[in-house]
Short mmCIF file of C-alpha atoms in Angstrom, two decimals:
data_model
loop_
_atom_site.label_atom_id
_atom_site.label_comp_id
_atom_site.label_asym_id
_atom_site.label_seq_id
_atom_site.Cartn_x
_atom_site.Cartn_y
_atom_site.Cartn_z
CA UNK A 1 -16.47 -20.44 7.61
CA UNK A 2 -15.68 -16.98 6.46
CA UNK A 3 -17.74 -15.36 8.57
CA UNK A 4 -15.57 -15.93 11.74
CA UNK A 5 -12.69 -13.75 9.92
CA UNK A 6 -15.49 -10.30 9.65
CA UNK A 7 -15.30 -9.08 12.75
CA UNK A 8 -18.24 -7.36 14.82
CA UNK A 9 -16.39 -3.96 14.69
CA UNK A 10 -17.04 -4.54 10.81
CA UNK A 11 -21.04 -4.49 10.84
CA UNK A 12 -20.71 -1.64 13.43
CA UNK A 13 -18.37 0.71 11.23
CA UNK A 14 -20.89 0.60 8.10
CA UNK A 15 -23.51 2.14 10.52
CA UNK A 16 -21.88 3.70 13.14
CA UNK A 17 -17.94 5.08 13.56
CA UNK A 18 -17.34 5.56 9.73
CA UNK A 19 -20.27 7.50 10.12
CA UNK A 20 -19.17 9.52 12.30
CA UNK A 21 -15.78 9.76 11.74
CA UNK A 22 -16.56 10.58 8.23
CA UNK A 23 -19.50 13.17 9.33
CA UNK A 24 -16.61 15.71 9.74
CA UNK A 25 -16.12 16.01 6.00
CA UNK A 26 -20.14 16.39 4.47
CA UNK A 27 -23.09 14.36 5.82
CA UNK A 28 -23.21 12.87 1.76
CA UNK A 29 -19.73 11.87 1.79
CA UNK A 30 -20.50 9.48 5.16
CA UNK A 31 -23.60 8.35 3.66
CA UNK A 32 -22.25 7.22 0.34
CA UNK A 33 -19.27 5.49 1.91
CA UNK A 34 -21.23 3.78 3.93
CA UNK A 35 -23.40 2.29 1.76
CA UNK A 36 -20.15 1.69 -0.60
CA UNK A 37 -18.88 -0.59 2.91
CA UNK A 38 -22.04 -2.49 2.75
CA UNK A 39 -21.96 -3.48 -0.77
CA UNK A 40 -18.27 -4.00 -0.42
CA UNK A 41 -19.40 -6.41 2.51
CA UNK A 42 -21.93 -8.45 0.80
CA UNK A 43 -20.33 -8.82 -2.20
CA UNK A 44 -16.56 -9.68 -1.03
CA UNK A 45 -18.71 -12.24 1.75
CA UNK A 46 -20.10 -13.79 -1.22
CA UNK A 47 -16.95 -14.27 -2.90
CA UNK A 48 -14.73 -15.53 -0.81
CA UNK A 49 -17.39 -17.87 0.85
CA UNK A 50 -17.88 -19.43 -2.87
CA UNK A 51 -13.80 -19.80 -3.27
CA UNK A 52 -13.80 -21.22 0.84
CA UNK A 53 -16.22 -23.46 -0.38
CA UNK A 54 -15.39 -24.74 -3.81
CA UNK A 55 -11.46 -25.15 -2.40
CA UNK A 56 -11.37 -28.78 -1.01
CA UNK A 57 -8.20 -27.78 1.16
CA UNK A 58 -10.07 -24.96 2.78
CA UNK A 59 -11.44 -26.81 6.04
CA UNK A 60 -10.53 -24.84 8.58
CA UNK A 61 -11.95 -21.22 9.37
CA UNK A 62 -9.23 -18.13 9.55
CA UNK A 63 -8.42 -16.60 13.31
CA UNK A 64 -9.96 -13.40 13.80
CA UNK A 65 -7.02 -11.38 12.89
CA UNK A 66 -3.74 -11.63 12.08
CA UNK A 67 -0.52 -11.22 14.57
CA UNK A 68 0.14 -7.38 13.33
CA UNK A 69 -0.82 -5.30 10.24
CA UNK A 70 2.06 -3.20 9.34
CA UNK A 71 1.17 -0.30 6.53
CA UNK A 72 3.98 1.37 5.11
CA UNK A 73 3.66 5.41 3.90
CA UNK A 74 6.21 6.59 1.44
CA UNK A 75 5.79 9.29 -1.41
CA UNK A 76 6.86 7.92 -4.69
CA UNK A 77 10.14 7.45 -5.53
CA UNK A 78 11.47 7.80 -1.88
CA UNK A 79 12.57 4.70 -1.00
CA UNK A 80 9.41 2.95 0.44
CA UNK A 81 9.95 -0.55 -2.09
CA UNK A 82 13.94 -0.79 -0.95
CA UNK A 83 12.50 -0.21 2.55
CA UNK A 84 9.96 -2.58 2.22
CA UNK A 85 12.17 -5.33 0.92
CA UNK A 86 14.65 -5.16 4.14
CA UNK A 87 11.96 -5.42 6.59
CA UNK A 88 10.64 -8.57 4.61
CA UNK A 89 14.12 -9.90 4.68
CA UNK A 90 14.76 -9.42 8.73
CA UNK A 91 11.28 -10.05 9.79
CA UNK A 92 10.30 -12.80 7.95
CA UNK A 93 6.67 -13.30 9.75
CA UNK A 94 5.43 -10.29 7.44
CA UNK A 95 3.53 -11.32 4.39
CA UNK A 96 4.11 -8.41 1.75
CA UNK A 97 0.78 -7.21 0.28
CA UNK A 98 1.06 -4.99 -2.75
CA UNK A 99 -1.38 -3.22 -4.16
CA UNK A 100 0.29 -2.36 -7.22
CA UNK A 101 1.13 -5.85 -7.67
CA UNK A 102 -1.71 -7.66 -6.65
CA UNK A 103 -3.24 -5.45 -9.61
CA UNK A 104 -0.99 -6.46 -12.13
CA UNK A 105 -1.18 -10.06 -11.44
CA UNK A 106 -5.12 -9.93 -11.19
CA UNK A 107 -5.20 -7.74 -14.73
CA UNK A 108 -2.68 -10.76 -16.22
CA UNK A 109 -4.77 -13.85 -14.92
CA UNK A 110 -7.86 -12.03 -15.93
CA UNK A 111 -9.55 -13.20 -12.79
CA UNK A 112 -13.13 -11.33 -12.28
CA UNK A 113 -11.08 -8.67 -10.67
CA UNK A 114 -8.75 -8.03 -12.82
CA UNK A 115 -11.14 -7.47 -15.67
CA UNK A 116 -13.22 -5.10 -13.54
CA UNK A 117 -9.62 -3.28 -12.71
CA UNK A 118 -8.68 -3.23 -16.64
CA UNK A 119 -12.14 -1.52 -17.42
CA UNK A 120 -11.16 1.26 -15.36
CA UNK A 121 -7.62 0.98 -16.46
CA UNK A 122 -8.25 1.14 -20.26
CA UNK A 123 -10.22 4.78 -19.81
CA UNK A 124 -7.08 5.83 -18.19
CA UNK A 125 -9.27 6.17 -14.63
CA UNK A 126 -8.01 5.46 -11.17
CA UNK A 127 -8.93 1.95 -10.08
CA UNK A 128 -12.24 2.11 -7.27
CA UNK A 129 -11.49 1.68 -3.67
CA UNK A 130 -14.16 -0.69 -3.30
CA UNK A 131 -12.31 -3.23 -6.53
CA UNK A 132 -8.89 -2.37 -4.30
CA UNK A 133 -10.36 -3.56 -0.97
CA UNK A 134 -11.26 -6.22 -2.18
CA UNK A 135 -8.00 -7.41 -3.48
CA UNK A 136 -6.31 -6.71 -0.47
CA UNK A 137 -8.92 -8.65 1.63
CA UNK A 138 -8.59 -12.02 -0.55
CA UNK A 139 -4.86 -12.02 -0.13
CA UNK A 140 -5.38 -10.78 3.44
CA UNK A 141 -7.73 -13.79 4.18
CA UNK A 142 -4.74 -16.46 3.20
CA UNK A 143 -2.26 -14.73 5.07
CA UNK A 144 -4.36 -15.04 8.06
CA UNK A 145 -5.11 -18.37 7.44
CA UNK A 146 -1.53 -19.25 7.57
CA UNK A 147 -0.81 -17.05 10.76
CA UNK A 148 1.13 -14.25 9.18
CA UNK A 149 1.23 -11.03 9.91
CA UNK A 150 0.93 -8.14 7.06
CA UNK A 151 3.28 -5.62 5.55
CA UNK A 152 0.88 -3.58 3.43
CA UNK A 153 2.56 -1.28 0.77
CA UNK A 154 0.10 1.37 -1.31
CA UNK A 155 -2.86 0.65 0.25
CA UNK A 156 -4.70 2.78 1.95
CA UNK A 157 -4.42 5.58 0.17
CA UNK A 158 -7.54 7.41 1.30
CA UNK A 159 -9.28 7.59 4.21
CA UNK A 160 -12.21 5.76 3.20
CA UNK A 161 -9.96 2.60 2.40
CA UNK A 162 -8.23 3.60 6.25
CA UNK A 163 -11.19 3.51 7.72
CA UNK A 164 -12.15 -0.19 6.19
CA UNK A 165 -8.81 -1.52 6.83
CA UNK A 166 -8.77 -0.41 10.11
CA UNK A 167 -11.90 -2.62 10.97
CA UNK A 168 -11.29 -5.21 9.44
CA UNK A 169 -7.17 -5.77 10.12
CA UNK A 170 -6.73 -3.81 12.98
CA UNK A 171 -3.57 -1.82 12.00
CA UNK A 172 -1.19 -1.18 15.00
CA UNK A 173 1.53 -0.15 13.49
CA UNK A 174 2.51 2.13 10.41
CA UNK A 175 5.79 3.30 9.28
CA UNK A 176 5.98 6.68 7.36
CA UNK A 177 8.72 7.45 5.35
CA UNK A 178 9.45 11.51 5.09
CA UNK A 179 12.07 12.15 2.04
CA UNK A 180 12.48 15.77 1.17
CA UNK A 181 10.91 16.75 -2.30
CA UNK A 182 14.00 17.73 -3.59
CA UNK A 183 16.09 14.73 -3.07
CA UNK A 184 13.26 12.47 -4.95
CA UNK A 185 12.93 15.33 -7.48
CA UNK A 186 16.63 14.79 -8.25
CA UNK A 187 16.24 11.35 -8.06
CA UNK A 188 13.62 10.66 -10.40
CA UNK A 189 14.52 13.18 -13.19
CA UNK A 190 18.50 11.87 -13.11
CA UNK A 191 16.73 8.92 -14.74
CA UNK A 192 16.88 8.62 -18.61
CA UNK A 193 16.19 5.71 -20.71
CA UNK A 194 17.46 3.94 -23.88
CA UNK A 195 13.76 3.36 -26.17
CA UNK A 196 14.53 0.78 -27.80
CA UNK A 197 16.03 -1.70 -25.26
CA UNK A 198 14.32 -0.26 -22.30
CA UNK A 199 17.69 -0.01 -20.67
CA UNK A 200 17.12 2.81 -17.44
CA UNK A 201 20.59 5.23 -16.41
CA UNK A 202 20.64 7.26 -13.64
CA UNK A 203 23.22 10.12 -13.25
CA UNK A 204 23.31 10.37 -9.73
CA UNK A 205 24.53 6.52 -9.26
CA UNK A 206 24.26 4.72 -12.81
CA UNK A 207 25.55 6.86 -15.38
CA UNK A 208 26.12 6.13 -19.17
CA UNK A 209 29.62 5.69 -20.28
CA UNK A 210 29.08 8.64 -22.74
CA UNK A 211 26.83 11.46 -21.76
CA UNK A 212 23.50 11.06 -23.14
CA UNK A 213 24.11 7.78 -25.04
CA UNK A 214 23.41 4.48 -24.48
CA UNK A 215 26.58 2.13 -23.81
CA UNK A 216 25.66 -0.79 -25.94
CA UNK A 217 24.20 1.00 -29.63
CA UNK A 218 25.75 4.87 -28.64
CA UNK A 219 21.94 5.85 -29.45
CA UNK A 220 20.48 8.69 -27.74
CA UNK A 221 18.98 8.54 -24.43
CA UNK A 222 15.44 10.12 -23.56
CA UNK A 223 13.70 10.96 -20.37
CA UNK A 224 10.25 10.22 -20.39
CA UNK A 225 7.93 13.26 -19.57
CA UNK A 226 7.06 11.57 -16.17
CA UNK A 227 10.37 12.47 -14.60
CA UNK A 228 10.52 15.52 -15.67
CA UNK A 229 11.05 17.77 -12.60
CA UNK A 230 7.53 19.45 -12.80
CA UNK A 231 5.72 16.31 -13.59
CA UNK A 232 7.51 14.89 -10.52
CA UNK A 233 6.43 17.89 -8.39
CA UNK A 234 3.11 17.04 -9.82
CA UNK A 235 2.87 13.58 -8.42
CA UNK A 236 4.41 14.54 -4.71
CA UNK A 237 2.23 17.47 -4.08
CA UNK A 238 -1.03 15.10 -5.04
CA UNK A 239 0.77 12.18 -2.92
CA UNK A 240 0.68 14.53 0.34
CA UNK A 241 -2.48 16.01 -0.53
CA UNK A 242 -4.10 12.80 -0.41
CA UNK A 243 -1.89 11.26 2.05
CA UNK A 244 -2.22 14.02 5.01
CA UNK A 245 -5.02 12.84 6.45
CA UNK A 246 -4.37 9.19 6.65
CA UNK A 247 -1.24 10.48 8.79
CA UNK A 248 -3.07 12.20 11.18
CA UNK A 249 -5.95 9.09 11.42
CA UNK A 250 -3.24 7.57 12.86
CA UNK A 251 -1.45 10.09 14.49
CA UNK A 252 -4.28 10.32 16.44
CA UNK A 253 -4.64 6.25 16.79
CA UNK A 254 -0.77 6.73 18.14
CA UNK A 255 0.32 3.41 15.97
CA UNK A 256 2.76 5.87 13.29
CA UNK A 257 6.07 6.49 13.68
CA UNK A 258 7.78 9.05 10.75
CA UNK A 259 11.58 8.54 9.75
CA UNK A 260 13.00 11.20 8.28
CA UNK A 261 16.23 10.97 6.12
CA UNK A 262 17.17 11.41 2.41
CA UNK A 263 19.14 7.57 2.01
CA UNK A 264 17.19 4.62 2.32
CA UNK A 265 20.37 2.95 4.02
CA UNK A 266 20.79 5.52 6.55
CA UNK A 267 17.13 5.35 7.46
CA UNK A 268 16.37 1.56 7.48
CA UNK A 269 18.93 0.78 10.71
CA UNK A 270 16.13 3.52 12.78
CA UNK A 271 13.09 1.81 11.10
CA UNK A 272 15.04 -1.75 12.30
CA UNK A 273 15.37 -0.82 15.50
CA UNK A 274 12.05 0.80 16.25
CA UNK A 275 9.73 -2.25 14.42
CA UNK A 276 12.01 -4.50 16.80
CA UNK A 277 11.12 -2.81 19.50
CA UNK A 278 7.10 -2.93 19.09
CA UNK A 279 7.31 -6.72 18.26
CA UNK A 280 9.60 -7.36 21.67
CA UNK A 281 7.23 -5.37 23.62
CA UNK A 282 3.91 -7.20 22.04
CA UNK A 283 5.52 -10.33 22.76
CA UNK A 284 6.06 -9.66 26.53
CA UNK A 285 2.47 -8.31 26.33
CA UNK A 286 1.45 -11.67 25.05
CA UNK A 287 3.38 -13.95 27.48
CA UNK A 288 1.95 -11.75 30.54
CA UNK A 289 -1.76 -12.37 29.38
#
């Protein structure tokens, strides 16, 4: 049953390392995310044993983990969803996990997580960790079910959600993408947008036939105030505020390896090589055991 999938290491974190790995921010912040992973526990137990149960096809208990869990770091706008997409394509044994889109779908089915997600949503707040976790733990559940391994894209995205991810998935290997600020800055705010028709131009590869009109109605084109240049600056200085210390969690785990670049094409062939590499040595490891 669903039991076999928590591992021991689980029950240990809620009372033990996240404890202590957490200690060296305040002794409240440990204590409340603790008792935040034991609700989370309980609660996504509960769930998913009801689903395991009330699902006639679901006989047959999930292995203890999956082959790999692959996360995937990448500030917005650099690249991380066309990077993403090409490892899915040559690796096919990755399962692509979402956040973003596991939200979206949830909010449109109106599932009991969605609805929890769209209270948040509507009072223009940030989503909780412990609603995200457990989003990415049902889909995480079927993917180990089937044997697949996981290529998880915006989530974690703070060290609390690291820490439970960790446990419970094991991540061995994370890929983080380093674009210079500047180069997404002119990305993002070369982007302009036709209202009515929703039709997107970019100047650096897409331009409009006419400057500042769109092709089909010759109507002005806008840009919308998020990619502006300071609203983009905005958004990147928040991303590596909240990202830094997820990067060195797993510096210091020695899973991450950072590509640096400013083209997602010129970048992907190192990414290629080096994922290919960790999945040929695990496999020797495997065959020697």
């Amino acid at each position: 049953m669903m039991q076999a999938f928590v591992s021991p290491a689980f029950r240990r974190t809620v009372v033990g390392k996240s404890s202590s790995l957490l200690q060296r921010r305040s002794p409240t912040t440990a204590t409340t995310v603790v008792r935040s992973f034991a609700s989370i526990y309980h609660a996504d137990m509960e769930d998913l044993s009801h689903e395991e149960t009330s699902s006639p096809s679901s006989t047959s208990s999930p292995s203890s983990s999956c082959a790999h869990s692959l996360l995937i770091l990448g500030k917005p706008g650099g690249g991380k969803g066309t990077i993403s997409g090409k490892i899915l394509s040559d690796f096919p044994q990755f399962r692509h996990v979402s956040t973003g889109d596991q939200l979206r779908q949830h909010v449109r089915n109106e599932t009991k997580l969605g609805l929890e997600a769209k209270k948040y949503m509507d009072e223009g707040c940030l989503v909780p960790d412990n609603v995200m976790i457990k989003m990415v733990m049902k889909d995480a559940v079927e993917a180990i079910k089937n044997g697949q391994s996981l290529l998880l894209d915006g989530f974690p995205r703070t060290m609390e959600q690291a820490v439970a991810l960790d446990e419970q998935l094991d991540v061995d290997m994370v890929i983080n993408l380093c674009i210079p600020n500047e180069t997404i800055i002119e990305r993002i705010s070369d982007r302009w947008i036709h209202p009515a028709s929703g039709r997107v131009y970019n100047y650096s590869y897409k331009p409009p036939k006419v400057t500042g009109m769109d092709d089909e109605t010759g109507e002005p084109l806008v840009q919308r105030d998020d990619d502006k240049p300071e609203s983009v600056l905005k958004r990147l200085n928040k991303y590596e505020e909240a990202t830094r210390p997820l990067v060195q969690y797993y510096e210091e785990k020695g899973v991450i390896q950072t590509f640096r670049g400013t083209q997602s094409d010129v970048i992907y062939p190192e990414v290629q090589e080096w994922l290919g590499e960790q999945l040929a040595e695990d496999d020797v490891e495997a065959n020697t055991i």
